[in-house]
Coordinates of C-alpha atoms and ligand atoms in Angstrom, one line a residue:
X385 CA -14.1 23.8 9.6
X386 CA -10.9 23.4 11.8
X387 CA -9.9 19.8 11.5
X388 CA -7.9 18.1 14.2
X389 CA -6.7 14.5 14.5
X390 CA -8.9 12.3 16.5
X391 CA -7.2 8.9 17.0
X392 CA -8.5 5.7 18.3
X393 CA -5.6 3.2 18.7
X394 CA -4.0 2.7 15.3
X395 CA -6.7 4.6 13.4
X396 CA -7.4 8.2 13.0
X397 CA -11.0 9.2 12.5
X398 CA -10.4 12.5 10.8
X399 CA -8.3 13.7 7.9
X400 CA -7.1 17.1 6.7
X401 CA -7.7 18.0 3.0
X402 CA -4.8 20.6 2.9
X403 CA -2.4 18.2 4.6
X404 CA -3.3 15.4 2.2
X405 CA -2.9 17.8 -0.7
X406 CA 0.5 18.9 0.5
X407 CA 1.5 15.2 0.7
X408 CA 0.5 14.7 -2.9
X409 CA 2.4 17.8 -4.0
X410 CA 5.5 16.6 -2.2
X411 CA 5.2 13.2 -3.9
X412 CA 4.7 14.7 -7.3
X413 CA 7.8 16.9 -6.8
X414 CA 9.9 14.0 -5.8
X415 CA 8.9 11.9 -8.8
X416 CA 9.6 14.9 -11.1
X417 CA 12.9 15.5 -9.5
X418 CA 14.0 12.0 -10.5
X419 CA 13.4 12.6 -14.2
X420 CA 11.3 11.0 -16.8
X421 CA 10.7 7.2 -16.8
X422 CA 10.2 5.4 -20.1
X423 CA 7.3 3.7 -18.4
X424 CA 3.7 2.7 -18.8
X425 CA 1.2 4.7 -20.9
X426 CA -2.2 3.5 -19.6
X427 CA -2.4 2.3 -16.1
X428 CA -5.1 0.8 -13.9
X429 CA -4.4 1.0 -10.2
X430 CA -6.5 -1.1 -7.8
X431 CA -6.0 0.3 -4.3
X432 CA -5.0 3.7 -5.7
X433 CA -5.8 6.1 -2.9
X434 CA -3.2 5.6 -0.2
X435 CA 0.2 3.9 0.5
X436 CA 2.0 2.0 -2.3
X437 CA -1.0 2.1 -4.7
X438 CA -1.2 5.9 -4.5
X439 CA 2.6 6.2 -5.0
X440 CA 2.4 3.9 -8.0
X441 CA -0.3 6.1 -9.5
X442 CA 1.7 9.2 -8.9
X443 CA 4.9 7.6 -10.4
X444 CA 3.0 6.4 -13.5
X445 CA 1.4 9.8 -14.0
X446 CA 4.2 12.2 -13.2
X447 CA 7.1 10.0 -14.0
X448 CA 5.8 8.5 -17.2
X449 CA 3.0 10.8 -18.3
X450 CA 0.6 7.9 -18.1
X451 CA -3.2 8.0 -18.1
X452 CA -4.5 6.5 -14.9
X453 CA -7.7 5.0 -13.6
X454 CA -7.7 4.5 -9.9
X455 CA -10.1 2.2 -8.0
X456 CA -10.4 2.5 -4.2
X457 CA -12.8 2.4 -1.3
X458 CA -12.9 5.7 0.5
X459 CA -15.4 7.6 2.6
X460 CA -16.7 10.8 1.0
X461 CA -17.0 13.9 3.1
X462 CA -20.2 15.4 4.5
X463 CA -20.6 18.9 6.0
X464 CA -18.7 18.8 9.3
X465 CA -17.5 15.3 8.7
X466 CA -14.2 15.0 6.9
X467 CA -13.6 12.4 4.3
X468 CA -11.2 9.5 4.7
X469 CA -7.6 10.5 3.7
X470 CA -7.6 8.5 0.5
X471 CA -10.5 10.6 -0.7
X472 CA -8.6 13.8 -0.2
X473 CA -5.4 12.2 -1.7
X474 CA -7.4 11.3 -4.8
X475 CA -9.0 14.7 -5.1
X476 CA -5.6 16.4 -4.9
X477 CA -3.9 13.9 -7.3
X478 CA -6.6 14.3 -10.0
X479 CA -6.6 18.0 -9.7
X480 CA -2.8 18.0 -10.3
X481 CA -3.0 15.4 -13.0
X482 CA -5.7 17.4 -14.9
X483 CA -3.7 20.6 -14.6
X484 CA -0.8 18.8 -16.1
X485 CA -3.0 17.7 -19.0
X486 CA -3.1 14.0 -17.9
X487 CA -6.1 11.7 -18.1
X488 CA -7.1 10.6 -14.5
X489 CA -10.4 9.1 -13.4
X490 CA -11.5 7.2 -10.4
X491 CA -14.0 4.7 -9.2
X492 CA -14.9 4.5 -5.5
X493 CA -16.4 1.2 -4.5
X494 CA -15.6 -2.4 -3.5
X495 CA -12.9 -3.7 -5.8
X496 CA -13.7 -7.3 -4.8
X497 CA -17.2 -7.0 -6.3
X498 CA -18.3 -7.9 -9.8
X499 CA -20.1 -4.5 -10.2
X500 CA -16.9 -2.5 -9.7
X501 CA -15.0 -4.7 -12.0
X502 CA -17.7 -4.3 -14.7
X503 CA -17.7 -0.5 -14.1
X504 CA -13.9 -0.3 -14.5
X505 CA -14.0 -2.4 -17.6
X506 CA -16.6 -0.1 -19.2
X507 CA -14.5 2.9 -18.3
X508 CA -11.3 1.4 -19.8
X509 CA -13.3 0.4 -23.0
X510 CA -14.7 3.9 -23.3
X511 CA -11.7 6.0 -22.6
X512 CA -8.5 4.0 -22.9
X513 CA -9.1 1.1 -25.1
X514 CA -6.5 -1.0 -23.3
X515 CA -4.1 -0.7 -20.3
X516 CA -0.5 -1.8 -20.3
X517 CA 0.0 -1.9 -16.5
X518 CA -2.3 -3.1 -13.8
X519 CA -1.2 -2.4 -10.2
X520 CA -2.9 -4.5 -7.6
X521 CA -2.4 -2.9 -4.2
X522 CA -5.4 -3.7 -2.0
X523 CA -5.1 -3.9 1.7
X524 CA -8.3 -4.8 3.3
X525 CA -9.5 -6.5 6.5
X526 CA -12.6 -8.0 4.8
X527 CA -13.8 -9.4 1.5
X528 CA -17.3 -10.3 0.5
X529 CA -16.8 -13.1 -2.0
X530 CA -18.4 -12.3 -5.3
X531 CA -19.5 -15.9 -6.0
X532 CA -20.8 -16.9 -2.5
X533 CA -21.7 -13.6 -0.9
X534 CA -19.8 -14.8 2.2
X535 CA -18.0 -12.1 4.1
X536 CA -14.5 -13.2 5.0
X537 CA -12.4 -11.4 7.7
X538 CA -8.6 -11.5 7.7
X539 CA -6.7 -11.9 10.9
X540 CA -3.1 -11.2 11.9
X541 CA -2.2 -14.3 13.9
X542 CA 0.7 -16.8 14.2
X543 CA 0.2 -20.3 13.0
X544 CA 0.9 -23.4 15.2
X545 CA 2.0 -21.7 18.4
X546 CA 1.1 -18.7 20.3
X547 CA 3.6 -15.8 19.9
X548 CA 4.8 -13.4 22.5
X549 CA 7.1 -10.5 21.9
X550 CA 7.5 -6.7 22.5
X551 CA 5.2 -4.2 20.9
X552 CA 4.9 -0.5 21.2
X553 CA 2.0 1.9 21.6
X554 CA 3.3 4.5 19.2
X555 CA 1.2 7.3 20.7
X556 CA 2.8 6.9 24.1
X557 CA 6.0 5.1 23.4
X558 CA 5.0 2.4 26.0
X559 CA 6.6 -0.9 25.2
X560 CA 4.7 -3.9 26.5
X561 CA 4.6 -7.6 25.9
X562 CA 1.9 -8.9 23.5
X563 CA 0.8 -12.4 23.3
X564 CA -1.2 -13.7 20.3
X565 CA -3.0 -17.0 20.2
X566 CA -2.5 -19.1 17.1
X567 CA -4.9 -19.0 14.2
X568 CA -7.5 -21.7 13.5
X569 CA -7.7 -23.3 10.1
X570 CA -10.7 -21.1 9.4
X571 CA -8.7 -18.0 10.2
X572 CA -6.0 -19.1 7.8
X573 CA -8.5 -19.7 5.0
X574 CA -10.3 -16.5 5.6
X575 CA -7.1 -14.4 5.5
X576 CA -5.9 -16.1 2.3
X577 CA -9.4 -15.4 0.8
X578 CA -9.1 -11.7 1.6
X579 CA -5.4 -11.0 1.1
X580 CA -4.3 -13.8 -1.2
X581 CA -4.2 -13.7 -5.0
X582 CA -7.7 -14.9 -6.0
X583 CA -9.1 -11.4 -6.5
X584 CA -6.0 -10.3 -8.4
X585 CA -6.6 -13.2 -10.8
X586 CA -10.3 -12.4 -11.1
X587 CA -9.3 -8.8 -12.2
X588 CA -6.8 -10.0 -14.8
X589 CA -9.2 -12.7 -16.1
X590 CA -12.0 -10.1 -16.4
X591 CA -9.7 -7.6 -18.2
X592 CA -8.3 -10.3 -20.5
X593 CA -11.7 -11.6 -21.4
X594 CA -12.6 -8.2 -22.8
X595 CA -9.3 -7.8 -24.5
X596 CA -8.4 -4.8 -22.4
X597 CA -4.8 -5.8 -21.8
X598 CA -2.3 -4.4 -24.3
X599 CA 0.4 -6.6 -25.8
X600 CA 3.2 -7.2 -23.2
X601 CA 1.1 -5.8 -20.5
X602 CA 2.5 -6.1 -17.0
X603 CA 0.7 -6.5 -13.7
X604 CA 2.3 -6.1 -10.3
X605 CA 1.1 -6.9 -6.7
X606 CA 2.9 -6.1 -3.5
X607 CA 4.2 -8.4 -0.9
X608 CA 6.4 -8.3 2.2
X609 CA 8.9 -10.7 3.8
X610 CA 10.7 -9.0 6.7
X611 CA 13.2 -10.4 9.2
X612 CA 13.1 -13.5 11.5
X613 CA 12.0 -11.3 14.3
X614 CA 8.6 -10.6 12.8
X615 CA 8.2 -14.0 11.1
X616 CA 5.7 -15.6 13.5
X617 CA 3.3 -12.7 13.2
X618 CA 4.0 -11.9 9.6
X619 CA 5.6 -14.2 7.0
X620 CA 4.9 -17.4 8.9
X621 CA 1.5 -16.2 10.2
X622 CA -1.8 -15.9 8.5
X623 CA -0.9 -12.9 6.4
X624 CA 2.2 -14.7 5.3
X625 CA 0.0 -17.6 4.0
X626 CA -2.0 -15.0 2.0
X627 CA 1.3 -13.6 0.6
X628 CA 2.4 -17.1 -0.3
X629 CA -0.8 -17.4 -2.2
X630 CA -0.5 -14.0 -3.9
X631 CA 3.1 -14.8 -5.0
X632 CA 2.0 -18.2 -6.4
X633 CA -0.8 -16.4 -8.3
X634 CA 1.8 -14.3 -10.2
X635 CA 2.9 -17.5 -11.9
X636 CA -0.6 -18.6 -12.9
X637 CA -1.4 -15.1 -14.2
X638 CA 1.8 -15.1 -16.3
X639 CA 0.8 -18.4 -17.7
X640 CA -2.7 -17.0 -18.6
X641 CA -1.1 -14.0 -20.3
X642 CA 1.2 -16.0 -22.6
X643 CA -0.8 -15.2 -25.7
X644 CA -0.2 -11.4 -25.3
X645 CA 3.3 -12.0 -23.9
X646 CA 2.2 -10.3 -20.6
X647 CA 3.7 -10.9 -17.3
X648 CA 2.7 -10.8 -13.6
X649 CA 5.2 -9.7 -10.9
X650 CA 5.2 -9.5 -7.2
X651 CA 7.4 -6.8 -5.8
X652 CA 8.5 -7.2 -2.2
X653 CA 8.4 -3.8 -0.6
X654 CA 9.9 -2.3 2.5
X655 CA 8.1 -2.1 5.8
X656 CA 6.5 1.3 6.0
X657 CA 3.9 3.1 8.1
X658 CA 0.6 2.9 6.3
X659 CA -2.9 2.3 7.6
X660 CA -2.5 -1.4 6.9
X661 CA 0.8 -1.9 8.7
X662 CA -0.1 0.1 11.9
X663 CA -2.6 -2.6 12.7
X664 CA -0.1 -5.4 13.0
X665 CA 1.3 -6.1 16.5
X666 CA 5.1 -6.0 16.9
X667 CA 5.6 -4.4 13.5
X668 CA 5.4 -0.7 14.7
X669 CA 8.3 -1.4 17.1
X670 CA 10.3 -3.0 14.4
X671 CA 9.5 -0.1 12.0
X672 CA 10.6 2.5 14.6
X673 CA 14.0 0.7 15.0
X674 CA 14.2 0.2 11.2
X675 CA 13.6 3.8 10.5
X676 CA 16.3 4.9 12.9
X677 CA 18.9 2.6 11.3
X678 CA 17.9 3.3 7.7
X679 CA 18.0 7.0 8.2
X680 CA 21.4 6.8 9.9
X681 CA 22.6 4.9 6.9
X682 CA 21.0 7.3 4.4
X683 CA 18.9 4.5 2.8
X684 CA 15.5 5.3 4.3
X685 CA 12.6 5.5 1.8
X686 CA 8.9 6.2 1.9
X687 CA 6.2 4.8 -0.4
X688 CA 7.0 7.3 -3.2
X689 CA 10.8 6.6 -3.1
X690 CA 10.1 2.9 -3.2
X691 CA 7.7 3.0 -6.1
X692 CA 9.8 5.5 -8.1
X693 CA 12.7 3.1 -7.7
X694 CA 10.5 0.1 -8.6
X695 CA 9.4 1.7 -11.8
X696 CA 12.7 3.4 -12.9
X697 CA 15.3 0.8 -11.8
X698 CA 13.3 -2.5 -12.1
X699 CA 10.1 -2.6 -14.1
X700 CA 11.0 -0.1 -16.8
X701 CA 14.8 -0.2 -16.7
X702 CA 16.9 -1.2 -19.7
X703 CA 18.8 -3.7 -17.5
X704 CA 17.5 -7.2 -17.3
X705 CA 15.0 -7.3 -14.5
X706 CA 16.6 -8.8 -11.4
X707 CA 14.4 -11.1 -9.4
X708 CA 15.2 -13.4 -6.5
X709 CA 15.2 -17.2 -6.7
X710 CA 11.4 -17.2 -6.4
X711 CA 10.9 -14.7 -9.2
X712 CA 10.1 -11.8 -7.0
X713 CA 11.3 -8.2 -7.5
X714 CA 13.0 -7.0 -4.3
X715 CA 12.8 -3.3 -3.4
X716 CA 13.1 -4.4 0.3
X717 CA 16.8 -4.9 -0.5
X718 CA 18.0 -2.0 1.6
X719 CA 15.8 -3.0 4.6
X720 CA 17.1 -6.6 4.4
X721 CA 20.8 -5.6 4.2
X722 CA 22.8 -7.7 6.7
X723 CA 24.3 -4.8 8.5
X724 CA 20.9 -3.1 8.9
X725 CA 19.2 -6.2 10.2
X726 CA 22.1 -7.1 12.6
X727 CA 21.8 -3.7 14.2
X728 CA 18.1 -4.0 14.6
X729 CA 18.5 -7.4 16.3
X730 CA 20.9 -5.8 18.7
X731 CA 18.6 -2.8 19.4
X732 CA 15.5 -5.0 19.8
X733 CA 16.9 -6.7 22.9
X734 CA 17.6 -3.3 24.5
X735 CA 14.3 -1.7 23.5
X736 CA 12.3 -0.5 26.5
X737 CA 9.9 2.3 27.2
X738 CA 12.9 4.2 28.6
X739 CA 15.4 3.6 25.8
X740 CA 13.2 3.7 22.7
X741 CA 13.2 7.5 22.5
X742 CA 17.0 7.3 21.8
X743 CA 17.6 4.0 20.1
X744 CA 14.5 4.1 17.9
X745 CA 12.7 6.6 15.7
X746 CA 9.4 6.7 17.5
X747 CA 9.0 10.3 16.5
X748 CA 9.5 9.4 12.8
X749 CA 6.9 6.6 13.2
X750 CA 4.4 8.9 14.8
X751 CA 4.9 11.7 12.3
X752 CA 4.5 9.3 9.4
X753 CA 1.3 8.0 11.0
X754 CA -0.2 11.5 11.4
X755 CA 1.0 12.4 7.9
X756 CA -1.1 9.5 6.5
X757 CA -4.2 11.5 7.5
X758 CA -2.8 14.9 6.4
X759 CA -1.7 16.0 9.9
X760 CA 1.7 17.4 11.0
X761 CA 2.6 18.1 7.4
X762 CA 5.1 20.9 7.0
X763 CA 3.8 24.0 5.5
X764 CA 0.2 23.5 6.4
X765 CA -1.6 26.0 8.7
X766 CA -3.9 23.9 10.8
X767 CA -5.5 26.9 12.5
X768 CA -7.0 27.9 9.2
X769 CA -10.6 27.1 8.4
X770 CA -10.7 24.6 5.5
X771 CA -13.6 23.3 3.4
X772 CA -14.0 19.6 4.3
X773 CA -16.3 19.0 1.4
X774 CA -13.9 18.4 -1.5
X775 CA -14.8 16.7 -4.8
X776 CA -12.7 14.3 -6.7
X777 CA -12.8 15.8 -10.2
X778 CA -12.6 12.6 -12.2
X779 CA -14.8 10.5 -9.9
X780 CA -17.2 8.3 -11.9
X781 CA -20.7 8.2 -10.5
X782 CA -22.1 4.8 -9.8
Ligands
LIG1020 P1 -3.1 1.1 2.3 O1 -4.0 0.7 3.5 O2 -2.3 2.3 2.4 O3 -3.9 1.1 0.9 C1 -4.9 0.2 0.6 C2 -5.6 0.6 -0.6 O4 -6.7 -0.4 -0.8 C3 -6.4 1.9 -0.5 O5 -6.4 2.6 -1.7 C4 -7.8 1.5 -0.2 O6 -8.8 2.4 -0.5 C5 -7.9 0.3 -1.0 N1 -9.0 -0.7 -0.6 C6 -9.1 -1.4 0.6 N2 -10.2 -2.2 0.5 C7 -10.8 -2.0 -0.7 C8 -11.9 -2.5 -1.4 N3 -12.7 -3.4 -0.8 N4 -12.2 -2.0 -2.6 C9 -11.4 -1.1 -3.2 N5 -10.3 -0.6 -2.6 C10 -10.0 -1.0 -1.4 O7 -2.1 -0.2 2.2 P2 -0.6 -0.4 1.8 O8 0.3 -0.6 3.0 O9 -0.2 0.5 0.7 O10 -0.7 -1.9 1.2 C11 -0.8 -2.2 -0.2 C12 -0.2 -3.5 -0.5 O11 1.2 -3.4 -0.2 C13 -0.7 -4.6 0.4 O12 -0.8 -5.8 -0.4 C14 0.3 -4.8 1.5 O13 0.3 -6.1 2.1 C15 1.6 -4.5 0.7 N6 2.8 -4.1 1.5 C16 2.7 -3.2 2.5 C17 3.8 -3.0 3.3 C18 3.8 -2.0 4.4 O14 4.7 -1.9 5.2 N7 2.8 -1.1 4.5 C19 5.1 -3.6 3.0 C20 5.1 -4.4 1.8 C21 3.9 -4.7 1.1

């Protein structure tokens, strides 16, 4: 079929298999161009199909020749109904990995559930024996709690006071004022339950119980801080509370891994266009200004550049691993540079529908958004008929 983008707000209902494949090929090329990393050998990536998790998987496989198991929640294709992009990404990744002689298998299902954890455990036992790196990169709006069966929904709200600021509709470039009411206590608890560290700890506990973590195994989850400008809706809002919880969980996991000398890290990553971040009010405007400034300063990175740098220069570098005073790895260092942030602050005040085209990188934002779904990718002929029914070669059947 001919597949075109069909957007509704910050989501796109369709995805293009060839575009997704090209994105994977580009990411693999990038990782290879940076040279071999003396990195992990057997890796479990939870949230492996898009964004930072996918980039971590590609870096592990094509930077360090690692065997990878990916867990994700993606919609398979049906005739005349394209799959979700993470499905096509995983299909292309596994095809490339297998061609390169690398072990790569996937599990599609709810990572929060006991069943998917058990299935993953069985697969590791059968095929890998143990893993030496576990990446935890879930971004989800909901979580059904495995003990209570209650479905928790996360929200993106400020805490304490309502918050008003500018936001942009990145499809039209229209800047408007957005006002968000403060969260209730229940909203905060729900968001921490979905995006905090509890499930990360559940995963590590389950793996450890079965002796599936190799000596000195590492586990990494991803967090975000960002500038003062976005604090009310991000770091000091409901999602920030969840990130506080996630970051605190790293310490309790490290404690629990003492007997194998294992370690849990949080890496604070840069703000990027992903399916998760497009949904947060105010952030898209911030990102379009950020992109402009970072590109002008030659320090712009996408997910793959961030993850390649995380692995090569931090996690698996010979240098002593640098962390901030709260023990976090910072690959948001270039985003948070004083000169970059000072410039954004200045531009923020001047950002209007009329000026954004020149002072911001709305086009870069919009392109990256469409790229997530395999659209507007250079080198892909979108007039060509494509087969929407694509299989993931290493997908395990439930
Ligand atoms: P994403 O939306 O691109 O990826 C989310 C992944 O989680 C996908 O593989 C998806 O299939 C999987 N997933 C979601 N629900 C699932 C479920 N119930 N069961 C199994 N898999 C499920 O998200 P992104 O942006 O890569 O986020 C990953 C992490 O990085 C999150 O913790 C996020 O807060 C963090 N982060 C994101 C930043 C950004 O600007 N996008 C910046 C810094 C950190």
